[in-house]
Amino acid sequence: MSVSPSTMAAVRASGAVPQAEYLLNAENVRKEFPGVLALDNVQFRLKRGTVHALMGENGAGKSTLMKILAGIYIPDQGEVYLKGLPIRLKSPLDALENGIAMIHQELNLMPFMTVAENIWIRREPKNSFGFVDHGKMYEMTAELFKRLNISLDPESQVRDLSVANRQMVEIAKAVSYESDVLIMDEPTSALTEREVEHLFQIIRDLRAQGIGIVYITHKMNELFEIADEFSVFRDGRFIGTHASTDVTRDDIIKMMVGREITQMFPKEIVPIGDVVLSVKDLSLKRVFRDVSFDVRAGEILGIAGLVGSGRSNVAETIFGVTPATTGTISINGTPVKINTPTQAIAHGMAFLTEDRKDTGCLLILDVLENMQIAVLQDRFVKYGFVAEKQIAKACKTMSDTLRIKTPNLQETVENLSGGNQQKVLIGRWLLTNPKILILDEPTRGIDVGAKAEIHRLISQLAKTGVAVIMISSEMPEVLGMSDRIMVMHEGRVTGFLDREEATQVKVMELASK
Amino acid sequence: MTSEPVTAKTTTPTLTPKSRRRLPPEVNILLVLVGIALIFEILGWIFAGQSFLMNFQRLRIIILQVSVIGIIAVGVTQVIITGGVDLSSGSVVGMTAMIAASFAQSSTWARPVYPALTDLPFFIPIGVGLGIGLLAGIVNGWLIAYTKIPPFIATLGMMVSARGVAKWYTKGQPVSGLTDQFNFIGTGIWPVVVFLLVALIFHVALRYTRYGKFTYAIGANAQAARVSGIDIEKHLIKVYAIAGLLAGLAGIVTAARAQTAQAGMGVTYELDAIAAAVIGGTSLTGGVGRITGTVIGAIILGVMISGFTFLRVDAYYQEIIKGVIIVAAVIVDVYRQKKRKV
């Protein structure tokens, strides 16, 4: 039925393979996990020398399909064809040796080794004594970088590189395997505008060399900018493949959610009250300087700026994660000292962090345990004992209000989709009845439907008089949700824009000045 | 050849939440315990011509031997749930046994450590012992929480130093001639009562109190716990202090049982305690573990040692087998983690 990878390699080497229509295609693929049908008879067809985007909400099956193509999962049914020949991949290494390379969202590099060592690991050039020939290795790396137009020192350690540069190393590594297929999972999620431009240039070069690129993204603009074709998935089913020139943004959203989203940013205009949080000349050594702003009850203050502008650091400092070097924070007009998150919470603050996995979820614990953890600081506890029934009831109500999709509160959070994990974390903070809510990238990596729900929720909270600070890299989100926008650049506030005057161009000007 | 099995497979309905309800993880461990006991029972009839289980004296010894390790393991379990480890408990047992015993000597004894402090009421040596254990635990916790050194290193240091204190305290001489009042806690079924009481208290603490919820949260994701307002440093000190306190209690029980204290008491107890926790399902990566599991884990260890002795297995082999079992328990844990992830 299917050909083993070694046979495949032999057949390829013999040159007996006719030019297939597709570089890589999957037909009638089905994959089931306990309790979930992740892929239901889907197809995927990648043409040579094209960028093919995979679109769909979280849980639509993109990741599962991608992992099947990269040899991480083995499909229950269906066939994968590489250049027209059926192939059954047993492991990621197997895939790599057959010319399919995957660049993960979490980059898989060894931080304490050099760039060159990372690229040629397992295939190091050896000298006549059988030792690694570092000189040759650096040469090979330099050559590779030249071909890809990457300017990086092959001898630098990976831990000293920025996320963008690490990604370049990963891409170079994939190319060094003479890969025909490159799978990229949301490669731009942590890159600045300029870095994205560079990445796209490299992708275009690779495409011109005949490499097929599978590109997973949540960002619609990228689709139009870089992709030739795209396939949409929904609830584990294949919806369709189209050329990206044939459709509009709305068409794609319709395909992804199966319904029309009329209003993406249901911002309600609500009366704005007194100043709740006032930050004056806040500085954190070598990170940001002289940040001053006020947030009023009912107001949504958006903070925009490029990655690395210090936006998240300001939030962390206000919340006591990294206490300020100088400056004052006042709540309701009274200066307060906030050196730990515990103190911040006691002052009615809540902080939804940027990184769900690292600083948000207790992944191995269940929904209830995740939701209750912050509120237990001062409520639902008597003589040290937790009022189990009351807290379970409160969490259930919260879970229903937020429409968290989970079989029950005893489900491990790890098994929830990104959007639902985010809702659990929002629930964790709402249980504390915050007066000041700081949201750092509240909808990152979340599907369109859940995004709209979270936006609606933020609006509702503002309506009840909560002062909201929302940091976001997504321009439409910042413009659509904020009453006022504070823009940062390289650790300084470069300006404020009112809702009426704010445009994408004005924000970008301030963010890069 | 036919397509029947395939279609049968594809029509498997998606599981409903109800059918996914899991049995408590202790059930598996309990089954392992029963299995091991039955194996010894059968081997007993084959090789020794007598019953392994139907021997009250043997069961009593098993449970008594388990008690001291069990008391320590209850503390160690909590440490491991936070993602740490405590290597110092065995040495703390030795140290507290020596110091507590020195305050429990009878005036009839010829050479007491403190000739002026003999025939003290039982609560003084016990209080001193608990205090010493608590102090050792606080030092461990403080080092880990504030200097950020790995728990392995901090408690390794305490392991070496506490053993040093135990030896230095009387220049290696045993402390004997303890009062009957003090020895009472080591007689009869009392060590078992202490063990079960400790287990019950901390079972409740872990499951139903804020202390417990925070302990699991720190083990699951310390950074997230911190952002959620948990004072991680303070909490870690609490957990290590409790582990130290329980090691101190184990030291008192050990001295009282032996009616004497020696500097070498408690050697490798920390490893047995960690083994009991791990066999009982506590995950070394943190966030997972229960006291009930640890209690069963400790009993499994006790049954095996007793069983091997009963079958006249050479003591050297016993140690080799014990090592294999501990590693096997961790392999099972790693396997469980992996299965959960996919």
mmCIF file with all atom_site columns, N, CA and C in Angstrom, chain A residues 194-231:
data_model
loop_
_atom_site.group_PDB
_atom_site.id
_atom_site.type_symbol
_atom_site.label_atom_id
_atom_site.label_alt_id
_atom_site.label_comp_id
_atom_site.label_asym_id
_atom_site.label_entity_id
_atom_site.label_seq_id
_atom_site.pdbx_PDB_ins_code
_atom_site.Cartn_x
_atom_site.Cartn_y
_atom_site.Cartn_z
_atom_site.occupancy
_atom_site.B_iso_or_equiv
_atom_site.pdbx_formal_charge
_atom_site.auth_seq_id
_atom_site.auth_comp_id
_atom_site.auth_asym_id
_atom_site.auth_atom_id
_atom_site.pdbx_PDB_model_num
ATOM 1   N N  . ARG A 1 194 ? 9.415  44.912 10.891 1.00 0.00 ? 194 ARG A N  1
ATOM 2   C CA . ARG A 1 194 ? 10.552 44.823 9.990  1.00 0.00 ? 194 ARG A CA 1
ATOM 3   C C  . ARG A 1 194 ? 11.041 43.382 9.856  1.00 0.00 ? 194 ARG A C  1
ATOM 4   N N  . GLU A 1 195 ? 11.020 42.680 10.974 1.00 0.00 ? 195 GLU A N  1
ATOM 5   C CA . GLU A 1 195 ? 11.444 41.283 10.945 1.00 0.00 ? 195 GLU A CA 1
ATOM 6   C C  . GLU A 1 195 ? 10.502 40.443 10.086 1.00 0.00 ? 195 GLU A C  1
ATOM 7   N N  . VAL A 1 196 ? 9.225  40.775 10.166 1.00 0.00 ? 196 VAL A N  1
ATOM 8   C CA . VAL A 1 196 ? 8.242  40.070 9.351  1.00 0.00 ? 196 VAL A CA 1
ATOM 9   C C  . VAL A 1 196 ? 8.559  40.284 7.872  1.00 0.00 ? 196 VAL A C  1
ATOM 10  N N  . GLU A 1 197 ? 8.906  41.520 7.528  1.00 0.00 ? 197 GLU A N  1
ATOM 11  C CA . GLU A 1 197 ? 9.230  41.847 6.141  1.00 0.00 ? 197 GLU A CA 1
ATOM 12  C C  . GLU A 1 197 ? 10.397 40.999 5.645  1.00 0.00 ? 197 GLU A C  1
ATOM 13  N N  . HIS A 1 198 ? 11.422 40.883 6.505  1.00 0.00 ? 198 HIS A N  1
ATOM 14  C CA . HIS A 1 198 ? 12.595 40.079 6.164  1.00 0.00 ? 198 HIS A CA 1
ATOM 15  C C  . HIS A 1 198 ? 12.214 38.610 5.979  1.00 0.00 ? 198 HIS A C  1
ATOM 16  N N  . LEU A 1 199 ? 11.386 38.124 6.907  1.00 0.00 ? 199 LEU A N  1
ATOM 17  C CA . LEU A 1 199 ? 10.936 36.729 6.830  1.00 0.00 ? 199 LEU A CA 1
ATOM 18  C C  . LEU A 1 199 ? 10.192 36.489 5.516  1.00 0.00 ? 199 LEU A C  1
ATOM 19  N N  . PHE A 1 200 ? 9.326  37.423 5.158  1.00 0.00 ? 200 PHE A N  1
ATOM 20  C CA . PHE A 1 200 ? 8.545  37.263 3.929  1.00 0.00 ? 200 PHE A CA 1
ATOM 21  C C  . PHE A 1 200 ? 9.464  37.255 2.705  1.00 0.00 ? 200 PHE A C  1
ATOM 22  N N  . GLN A 1 201 ? 10.514 38.067 2.761  1.00 0.00 ? 201 GLN A N  1
ATOM 23  C CA . GLN A 1 201 ? 11.455 38.081 1.649  1.00 0.00 ? 201 GLN A CA 1
ATOM 24  C C  . GLN A 1 201 ? 12.108 36.708 1.490  1.00 0.00 ? 201 GLN A C  1
ATOM 25  N N  . ILE A 1 202 ? 12.484 36.130 2.634  1.00 0.00 ? 202 ILE A N  1
ATOM 26  C CA . ILE A 1 202 ? 13.102 34.799 2.593  1.00 0.00 ? 202 ILE A CA 1
ATOM 27  C C  . ILE A 1 202 ? 12.106 33.767 2.076  1.00 0.00 ? 202 ILE A C  1
ATOM 28  N N  . ILE A 1 203 ? 10.868 33.885 2.532  1.00 0.00 ? 203 ILE A N  1
ATOM 29  C CA . ILE A 1 203 ? 9.846  32.943 2.065  1.00 0.00 ? 203 ILE A CA 1
ATOM 30  C C  . ILE A 1 203 ? 9.673  33.067 0.547  1.00 0.00 ? 203 ILE A C  1
ATOM 31  N N  . ARG A 1 204 ? 9.685  34.299 0.046  1.00 0.00 ? 204 ARG A N  1
ATOM 32  C CA . ARG A 1 204 ? 9.513  34.486 -1.401 1.00 0.00 ? 204 ARG A CA 1
ATOM 33  C C  . ARG A 1 204 ? 10.687 33.880 -2.174 1.00 0.00 ? 204 ARG A C  1
ATOM 34  N N  . ASP A 1 205 ? 11.892 34.041 -1.628 1.00 0.00 ? 205 ASP A N  1
ATOM 35  C CA . ASP A 1 205 ? 13.064 33.450 -2.275 1.00 0.00 ? 205 ASP A CA 1
ATOM 36  C C  . ASP A 1 205 ? 12.947 31.934 -2.332 1.00 0.00 ? 205 ASP A C  1
ATOM 37  N N  . LEU A 1 206 ? 12.541 31.359 -1.198 1.00 0.00 ? 206 LEU A N  1
ATOM 38  C CA . LEU A 1 206 ? 12.413 29.901 -1.135 1.00 0.00 ? 206 LEU A CA 1
ATOM 39  C C  . LEU A 1 206 ? 11.364 29.420 -2.137 1.00 0.00 ? 206 LEU A C  1
ATOM 40  N N  . ARG A 1 207 ? 10.284 30.178 -2.211 1.00 0.00 ? 207 ARG A N  1
ATOM 41  C CA . ARG A 1 207 ? 9.213  29.830 -3.135 1.00 0.00 ? 207 ARG A CA 1
ATOM 42  C C  . ARG A 1 207 ? 9.743  29.835 -4.575 1.00 0.00 ? 207 ARG A C  1
ATOM 43  N N  . ALA A 1 208 ? 10.542 30.852 -4.869 1.00 0.00 ? 208 ALA A N  1
ATOM 44  C CA . ALA A 1 208 ? 11.106 30.968 -6.221 1.00 0.00 ? 208 ALA A CA 1
ATOM 45  C C  . ALA A 1 208 ? 12.006 29.777 -6.527 1.00 0.00 ? 208 ALA A C  1
ATOM 46  N N  . GLN A 1 209 ? 12.588 29.180 -5.483 1.00 0.00 ? 209 GLN A N  1
ATOM 47  C CA . GLN A 1 209 ? 13.441 28.007 -5.700 1.00 0.00 ? 209 GLN A CA 1
ATOM 48  C C  . GLN A 1 209 ? 12.635 26.715 -5.836 1.00 0.00 ? 209 GLN A C  1
ATOM 49  N N  . GLY A 1 210 ? 11.324 26.833 -5.791 1.00 0.00 ? 210 GLY A N  1
ATOM 50  C CA . GLY A 1 210 ? 10.474 25.664 -6.000 1.00 0.00 ? 210 GLY A CA 1
ATOM 51  C C  . GLY A 1 210 ? 10.045 24.963 -4.732 1.00 0.00 ? 210 GLY A C  1
ATOM 52  N N  . ILE A 1 211 ? 10.388 25.520 -3.592 1.00 0.00 ? 211 ILE A N  1
ATOM 53  C CA . ILE A 1 211 ? 9.989  24.905 -2.328 1.00 0.00 ? 211 ILE A CA 1
ATOM 54  C C  . ILE A 1 211 ? 8.518  25.221 -2.046 1.00 0.00 ? 211 ILE A C  1
ATOM 55  N N  . GLY A 1 212 ? 7.812  24.250 -1.521 1.00 0.00 ? 212 GLY A N  1
ATOM 56  C CA . GLY A 1 212 ? 6.430  24.472 -1.141 1.00 0.00 ? 212 GLY A CA 1
ATOM 57  C C  . GLY A 1 212 ? 6.357  24.818 0.339  1.00 0.00 ? 212 GLY A C  1
ATOM 58  N N  . ILE A 1 213 ? 5.584  25.823 0.666  1.00 0.00 ? 213 ILE A N  1
ATOM 59  C CA . ILE A 1 213 ? 5.537  26.256 2.062  1.00 0.00 ? 213 ILE A CA 1
ATOM 60  C C  . ILE A 1 213 ? 4.118  26.173 2.603  1.00 0.00 ? 213 ILE A C  1
ATOM 61  N N  . VAL A 1 214 ? 3.972  25.427 3.696  1.00 0.00 ? 214 VAL A N  1
ATOM 62  C CA . VAL A 1 214 ? 2.684  25.359 4.391  1.00 0.00 ? 214 VAL A CA 1
ATOM 63  C C  . VAL A 1 214 ? 2.752  26.405 5.490  1.00 0.00 ? 214 VAL A C  1
ATOM 64  N N  . TYR A 1 215 ? 1.810  27.329 5.481  1.00 0.00 ? 215 TYR A N  1
ATOM 65  C CA . TYR A 1 215 ? 1.920  28.486 6.350  1.00 0.00 ? 215 TYR A CA 1
ATOM 66  C C  . TYR A 1 215 ? 0.659  28.601 7.203  1.00 0.00 ? 215 TYR A C  1
ATOM 67  N N  . ILE A 1 216 ? 0.840  28.402 8.496  1.00 0.00 ? 216 ILE A N  1
ATOM 68  C CA . ILE A 1 216 ? -0.325 28.479 9.379  1.00 0.00 ? 216 ILE A CA 1
ATOM 69  C C  . ILE A 1 216 ? -0.375 29.854 10.007 1.00 0.00 ? 216 ILE A C  1
ATOM 70  N N  . THR A 1 217 ? -1.496 30.490 9.945  1.00 0.00 ? 217 THR A N  1
ATOM 71  C CA . THR A 1 217 ? -1.591 31.836 10.510 1.00 0.00 ? 217 THR A CA 1
ATOM 72  C C  . THR A 1 217 ? -3.011 32.156 10.944 1.00 0.00 ? 217 THR A C  1
ATOM 73  N N  . HIS A 1 218 ? -3.087 33.100 11.874 1.00 0.00 ? 218 HIS A N  1
ATOM 74  C CA . HIS A 1 218 ? -4.380 33.637 12.275 1.00 0.00 ? 218 HIS A CA 1
ATOM 75  C C  . HIS A 1 218 ? -4.577 35.022 11.684 1.00 0.00 ? 218 HIS A C  1
ATOM 76  N N  . LYS A 1 219 ? -3.486 35.538 11.067 1.00 0.00 ? 219 LYS A N  1
ATOM 77  C CA . LYS A 1 219 ? -3.534 36.932 10.635 1.00 0.00 ? 219 LYS A CA 1
ATOM 78  C C  . LYS A 1 219 ? -3.943 37.019 9.172  1.00 0.00 ? 219 LYS A C  1
ATOM 79  N N  . MET A 1 220 ? -5.033 37.703 8.966  1.00 0.00 ? 220 MET A N  1
ATOM 80  C CA . MET A 1 220 ? -5.619 37.800 7.642  1.00 0.00 ? 220 MET A CA 1
ATOM 81  C C  . MET A 1 220 ? -4.724 38.565 6.663  1.00 0.00 ? 220 MET A C  1
ATOM 82  N N  . ASN A 1 221 ? -4.074 39.645 7.132  1.00 0.00 ? 221 ASN A N  1
ATOM 83  C CA . ASN A 1 221 ? -3.251 40.450 6.226  1.00 0.00 ? 221 ASN A CA 1
ATOM 84  C C  . ASN A 1 221 ? -2.129 39.618 5.634  1.00 0.00 ? 221 ASN A C  1
ATOM 85  N N  . GLU A 1 222 ? -1.567 38.747 6.471  1.00 0.00 ? 222 GLU A N  1
ATOM 86  C CA . GLU A 1 222 ? -0.450 37.934 6.007  1.00 0.00 ? 222 GLU A CA 1
ATOM 87  C C  . GLU A 1 222 ? -0.881 37.025 4.870  1.00 0.00 ? 222 GLU A C  1
ATOM 88  N N  . LEU A 1 223 ? -2.096 36.546 4.999  1.00 0.00 ? 223 LEU A N  1
ATOM 89  C CA . LEU A 1 223 ? -2.625 35.657 3.976  1.00 0.00 ? 223 LEU A CA 1
ATOM 90  C C  . LEU A 1 223 ? -2.576 36.348 2.619  1.00 0.00 ? 223 LEU A C  1
ATOM 91  N N  . PHE A 1 224 ? -3.045 37.579 2.601  1.00 0.00 ? 224 PHE A N  1
ATOM 92  C CA . PHE A 1 224 ? -3.102 38.282 1.326  1.00 0.00 ? 224 PHE A CA 1
ATOM 93  C C  . PHE A 1 224 ? -1.706 38.695 0.854  1.00 0.00 ? 224 PHE A C  1
ATOM 94  N N  . GLU A 1 225 ? -0.822 38.893 1.803  1.00 0.00 ? 225 GLU A N  1
ATOM 95  C CA . GLU A 1 225 ? 0.492  39.368 1.426  1.00 0.00 ? 225 GLU A CA 1
ATOM 96  C C  . GLU A 1 225 ? 1.402  38.251 0.907  1.00 0.00 ? 225 GLU A C  1
ATOM 97  N N  . ILE A 1 226 ? 1.303  37.088 1.507  1.00 0.00 ? 226 ILE A N  1
ATOM 98  C CA . ILE A 1 226 ? 2.320  36.080 1.218  1.00 0.00 ? 226 ILE A CA 1
ATOM 99  C C  . ILE A 1 226 ? 1.776  34.808 0.569  1.00 0.00 ? 226 ILE A C  1
ATOM 100 N N  . ALA A 1 227 ? 0.509  34.481 0.837  1.00 0.00 ? 227 ALA A N  1
ATOM 101 C CA . ALA A 1 227 ? 0.023  33.171 0.399  1.00 0.00 ? 227 ALA A CA 1
ATOM 102 C C  . ALA A 1 227 ? -0.479 33.202 -1.043 1.00 0.00 ? 227 ALA A C  1
ATOM 103 N N  . ASP A 1 228 ? -0.211 32.108 -1.779 1.00 0.00 ? 228 ASP A N  1
ATOM 104 C CA . ASP A 1 228 ? -0.765 31.958 -3.115 1.00 0.00 ? 228 ASP A CA 1
ATOM 105 C C  . ASP A 1 228 ? -2.139 31.299 -3.043 1.00 0.00 ? 228 ASP A C  1
ATOM 106 N N  . GLU A 1 229 ? -2.185 30.297 -2.163 1.00 0.00 ? 229 GLU A N  1
ATOM 107 C CA . GLU A 1 229 ? -3.450 29.574 -1.986 1.00 0.00 ? 229 GLU A CA 1
ATOM 108 C C  . GLU A 1 229 ? -3.707 29.418 -0.503 1.00 0.00 ? 229 GLU A C  1
ATOM 109 N N  . PHE A 1 230 ? -4.932 29.102 -0.177 1.00 0.00 ? 230 PHE A N  1
ATOM 110 C CA . PHE A 1 230 ? -5.196 28.812 1.231  1.00 0.00 ? 230 PHE A CA 1
ATOM 111 C C  . PHE A 1 230 ? -6.279 27.750 1.331  1.00 0.00 ? 230 PHE A C  1
ATOM 112 N N  . SER A 1 231 ? -6.213 26.980 2.419  1.00 0.00 ? 231 SER A N  1
ATOM 113 C CA . SER A 1 231 ? -7.250 25.995 2.704  1.00 0.00 ? 231 SER A CA 1
ATOM 114 C C  . SER A 1 231 ? -7.866 26.326 4.039  1.00 0.00 ? 231 SER A C  1
#
